[in-house]
């Protein structure tokens, strides 16, 4: 069966460190992958998009990698801040038509 | 620029009743999506409109769910009759391009008792 896995356990890190979140998938060949941030009581907010033919994408303190051989994406936040504390979701577009399959998200806690 | 808005923010109804959720996308966004998050599960795709046409409704759980998009502007999602398992948070999202970021609304929390 098709599956998208994100670490269900919260990730606790110290302010200033780099946070690395993982998104693994099976039985998919996504056209592209997106990362979203979600705060309690709010809808997801887009962060980054990476296509299947791209290895890495950066935006300010954020970096995403996409390894279609390993079927894995890594999401990095460098110099993390308490304000980065949220749930981070990966979403795959399988059919290249903006129809997303979401992971269940990983909660990040950045402690001051 | 106003973001995606959803109404109501919360709805509590009894099993068997009807509920209609509304979504107003960002002006000019042709693509409108509905998603649902049931307690403890991931966000799941329900359907996709391009303007007023249903592009993909493969995620709609059953025929108790009816979505419409009048004139390619706002959209409604009606659940009739509601069942207990319909409880969850219903998100609407819109996008300008076919590929790219989606802008999500705050969601409607539906509780069926």
Coordinates of C-alpha atoms in Angstrom, one line a residue:
Chain A
X1 CA 0.0 0.0 0.0
X2 CA 1.0 3.6 -0.5
X3 CA 2.5 5.3 2.6
X4 CA 4.1 8.5 3.6
X5 CA 6.0 8.4 6.9
X6 CA 7.0 11.2 9.1
X7 CA 8.4 10.7 12.6
X8 CA 5.4 10.9 14.9
X9 CA 7.5 11.6 17.9
X10 CA 8.2 15.2 18.6
X11 CA 11.7 16.5 17.9
X12 CA 13.1 18.6 20.7
X13 CA 16.2 20.7 20.0
X14 CA 18.0 23.6 21.5
X15 CA 17.8 27.1 20.1
X16 CA 20.6 27.7 17.6
X17 CA 20.9 24.1 16.5
X18 CA 19.9 22.6 13.2
X19 CA 16.6 20.7 13.1
X20 CA 16.3 17.9 10.6
X21 CA 13.0 16.3 9.8
X22 CA 12.4 13.3 7.6
X23 CA 9.7 12.3 5.2
X24 CA 9.9 8.8 3.8
X25 CA 7.5 7.3 1.2
X26 CA 6.9 4.0 -0.4
X27 CA 5.2 3.0 -3.6
X28 CA 5.0 6.5 -4.9
X29 CA 6.9 8.3 -7.7
X30 CA 6.0 11.9 -6.9
X31 CA 6.3 14.6 -9.4
X32 CA 7.2 17.0 -6.6
X33 CA 7.1 17.4 -2.9
X34 CA 6.2 20.3 -0.7
X35 CA 6.8 21.1 3.0
X36 CA 4.3 23.0 5.0
X37 CA 4.2 24.4 8.5
X38 CA 1.1 24.1 10.7
X39 CA 0.5 25.9 14.0
X40 CA -2.3 24.8 16.3
X41 CA -5.8 25.9 15.2
X42 CA -4.5 27.1 11.8
X43 CA -4.2 25.8 8.3
X44 CA -0.9 24.6 6.8
X45 CA 1.4 27.3 5.4
X46 CA 3.6 26.6 2.4
X47 CA 7.3 26.6 2.9
X48 CA 9.2 25.0 0.1
X49 CA 8.6 23.0 -3.1
X50 CA 11.1 20.6 -4.7
X51 CA 10.7 18.8 -7.9
X52 CA 11.7 15.2 -8.7
X53 CA 14.7 16.3 -10.8
X54 CA 16.0 18.6 -8.1
X55 CA 18.3 17.4 -5.3
X56 CA 18.2 20.4 -3.0
X57 CA 16.3 23.7 -2.5
X58 CA 17.1 26.5 -0.1
X59 CA 15.2 29.5 1.3
X60 CA 16.7 31.6 4.0
X61 CA 17.3 29.2 6.9
X62 CA 15.4 26.4 5.3
X63 CA 16.8 23.6 3.1
X64 CA 15.0 20.6 1.5
X65 CA 16.6 17.6 -0.1
X66 CA 14.9 15.1 -2.3
X67 CA 16.3 11.6 -2.9
X68 CA 14.1 9.7 -5.3
X69 CA 16.3 6.6 -5.0
X70 CA 16.0 6.5 -1.2
X71 CA 12.4 7.8 -1.5
X72 CA 13.2 10.3 1.1
X73 CA 13.1 14.1 1.7
X74 CA 14.9 15.8 4.5
X75 CA 13.9 19.2 5.8
X76 CA 16.5 21.3 7.6
X77 CA 16.1 24.5 9.7
X78 CA 19.4 26.0 10.5
X79 CA 19.9 28.3 13.5
X80 CA 16.6 27.3 14.9
X81 CA 14.5 29.6 17.0
X82 CA 11.7 29.1 19.5
X83 CA 9.4 30.7 16.8
X84 CA 10.1 27.7 14.6
X85 CA 8.2 25.4 17.0
X86 CA 5.3 24.0 15.0
X87 CA 4.2 20.8 13.2
X88 CA 5.9 20.3 9.8
X89 CA 4.1 18.4 7.1
X90 CA 5.4 16.9 3.9
X91 CA 3.0 16.6 1.0
X92 CA 3.6 14.6 -2.2
X93 CA 2.0 15.3 -5.6
X94 CA 1.8 12.0 -7.3
X95 CA 0.1 12.8 -10.5
X96 CA 1.6 16.3 -11.1
X97 CA -1.8 17.9 -10.7
X98 CA -1.5 19.6 -7.3
X99 CA -3.4 16.7 -5.6
X100 CA -1.5 16.2 -2.4
X101 CA -0.9 13.2 -0.2
X102 CA 0.1 14.4 3.2
X103 CA 2.3 12.8 5.9
X104 CA 1.0 13.0 9.4
X105 CA 3.5 15.6 10.4
X106 CA 6.4 16.0 12.9
X107 CA 6.1 18.4 15.8
X108 CA 9.2 20.4 16.4
X109 CA 9.9 22.0 19.7
X110 CA 12.8 24.5 19.9
X111 CA 13.8 25.3 23.4
X112 CA 15.4 28.6 24.3
Chain B
X1 CA -4.7 40.6 0.0
X2 CA -7.2 38.6 2.0
X3 CA -6.4 34.9 2.5
X4 CA -8.6 31.9 2.2
X5 CA -11.5 32.2 4.6
X6 CA -13.8 29.4 5.9
X7 CA -17.1 29.5 7.6
X8 CA -18.0 28.5 10.2
X9 CA -14.9 28.0 12.3
X10 CA -16.7 25.4 14.4
X11 CA -19.9 23.4 13.9
X12 CA -21.5 20.9 16.3
X13 CA -24.4 18.9 14.9
X14 CA -26.2 15.7 15.7
X15 CA -26.0 12.6 13.7
X16 CA -28.4 12.7 10.8
X17 CA -28.4 16.5 10.4
X18 CA -27.1 18.5 7.5
X19 CA -24.2 20.9 7.6
X20 CA -22.8 23.2 4.9
X21 CA -19.3 24.5 5.0
X22 CA -18.2 27.4 3.0
X23 CA -14.9 28.4 1.6
X24 CA -13.9 31.7 0.0
X25 CA -10.6 31.3 -1.9
X26 CA -8.1 34.0 -2.7
X27 CA -9.5 36.2 -5.4
X28 CA -8.3 35.1 -8.9
X29 CA -7.4 31.6 -7.8
X30 CA -8.9 29.2 -10.2
X31 CA -7.9 26.1 -8.3
X32 CA -9.8 25.3 -5.1
X33 CA -9.3 22.2 -3.0
X34 CA -11.0 20.6 0.0
X35 CA -9.2 18.4 2.5
X36 CA -10.2 16.7 5.7
X37 CA -8.2 15.7 8.8
X38 CA -9.9 13.1 11.0
X39 CA -8.6 12.9 14.6
X40 CA -5.2 11.4 14.7
X41 CA -4.9 10.9 11.0
X42 CA -3.2 12.8 8.2
X43 CA -4.8 15.5 6.1
X44 CA -6.6 13.8 3.2
X45 CA -7.6 15.2 -0.2
X46 CA -11.3 15.3 -0.9
X47 CA -11.6 17.1 -4.2
X48 CA -10.3 19.8 -6.6
X49 CA -12.1 22.4 -8.6
X50 CA -10.8 24.3 -11.5
X51 CA -13.0 27.3 -11.7
X52 CA -16.5 25.9 -11.4
X53 CA -15.7 22.4 -12.7
X54 CA -14.8 19.4 -10.6
X55 CA -11.4 18.3 -11.8
X56 CA -10.9 15.4 -9.4
X57 CA -13.4 14.2 -6.7
X58 CA -11.7 10.9 -6.1
X59 CA -11.2 11.6 -2.4
X60 CA -14.9 12.2 -1.5
X61 CA -15.8 9.5 1.0
X62 CA -19.3 8.8 -0.2
X63 CA -22.4 10.3 -1.7
X64 CA -23.4 12.0 1.5
X65 CA -20.8 14.7 0.6
X66 CA -21.7 17.2 -2.1
X67 CA -19.3 20.0 -3.1
X68 CA -20.2 23.0 -5.4
X69 CA -18.4 26.0 -6.6
X70 CA -20.8 28.7 -7.8
X71 CA -19.5 30.7 -10.7
X72 CA -16.0 29.7 -9.9
X73 CA -15.8 31.8 -6.8
X74 CA -16.7 30.5 -3.3
X75 CA -17.3 26.8 -2.7
X76 CA -19.6 24.9 -0.4
X77 CA -19.3 21.4 1.0
X78 CA -22.5 19.9 2.2
X79 CA -22.7 16.8 4.4
X80 CA -26.1 15.2 4.4
X81 CA -26.9 13.3 6.6
X82 CA -23.9 13.6 8.8
X83 CA -22.5 10.6 10.5
X84 CA -20.2 10.3 13.6
X85 CA -17.2 9.4 11.4
X86 CA -17.5 12.7 9.5
X87 CA -16.1 14.6 12.6
X88 CA -12.8 16.3 11.8
X89 CA -11.3 19.5 10.5
X90 CA -12.2 20.4 7.0
X91 CA -9.6 22.6 5.2
X92 CA -10.0 24.5 2.0
X93 CA -7.1 25.6 -0.1
X94 CA -6.7 27.6 -3.3
X95 CA -3.9 28.2 -5.8
X96 CA -3.3 30.3 -8.8
X97 CA -1.1 27.9 -10.7
X98 CA -1.8 24.2 -11.4
X99 CA 1.6 23.4 -9.8
X100 CA 2.8 25.2 -6.8
X101 CA 2.0 26.3 -3.3
X102 CA -1.5 26.1 -2.0
X103 CA -2.9 28.6 0.4
X104 CA -4.9 27.0 3.1
X105 CA -7.8 28.4 5.1
X106 CA -8.0 28.0 8.9
X107 CA -10.3 25.1 8.7
X108 CA -13.8 24.3 10.0
X109 CA -13.9 21.9 12.9
X110 CA -16.9 19.7 12.5
X111 CA -18.2 17.6 15.5
X112 CA -21.0 15.2 14.9
X113 CA -22.6 13.9 18.1

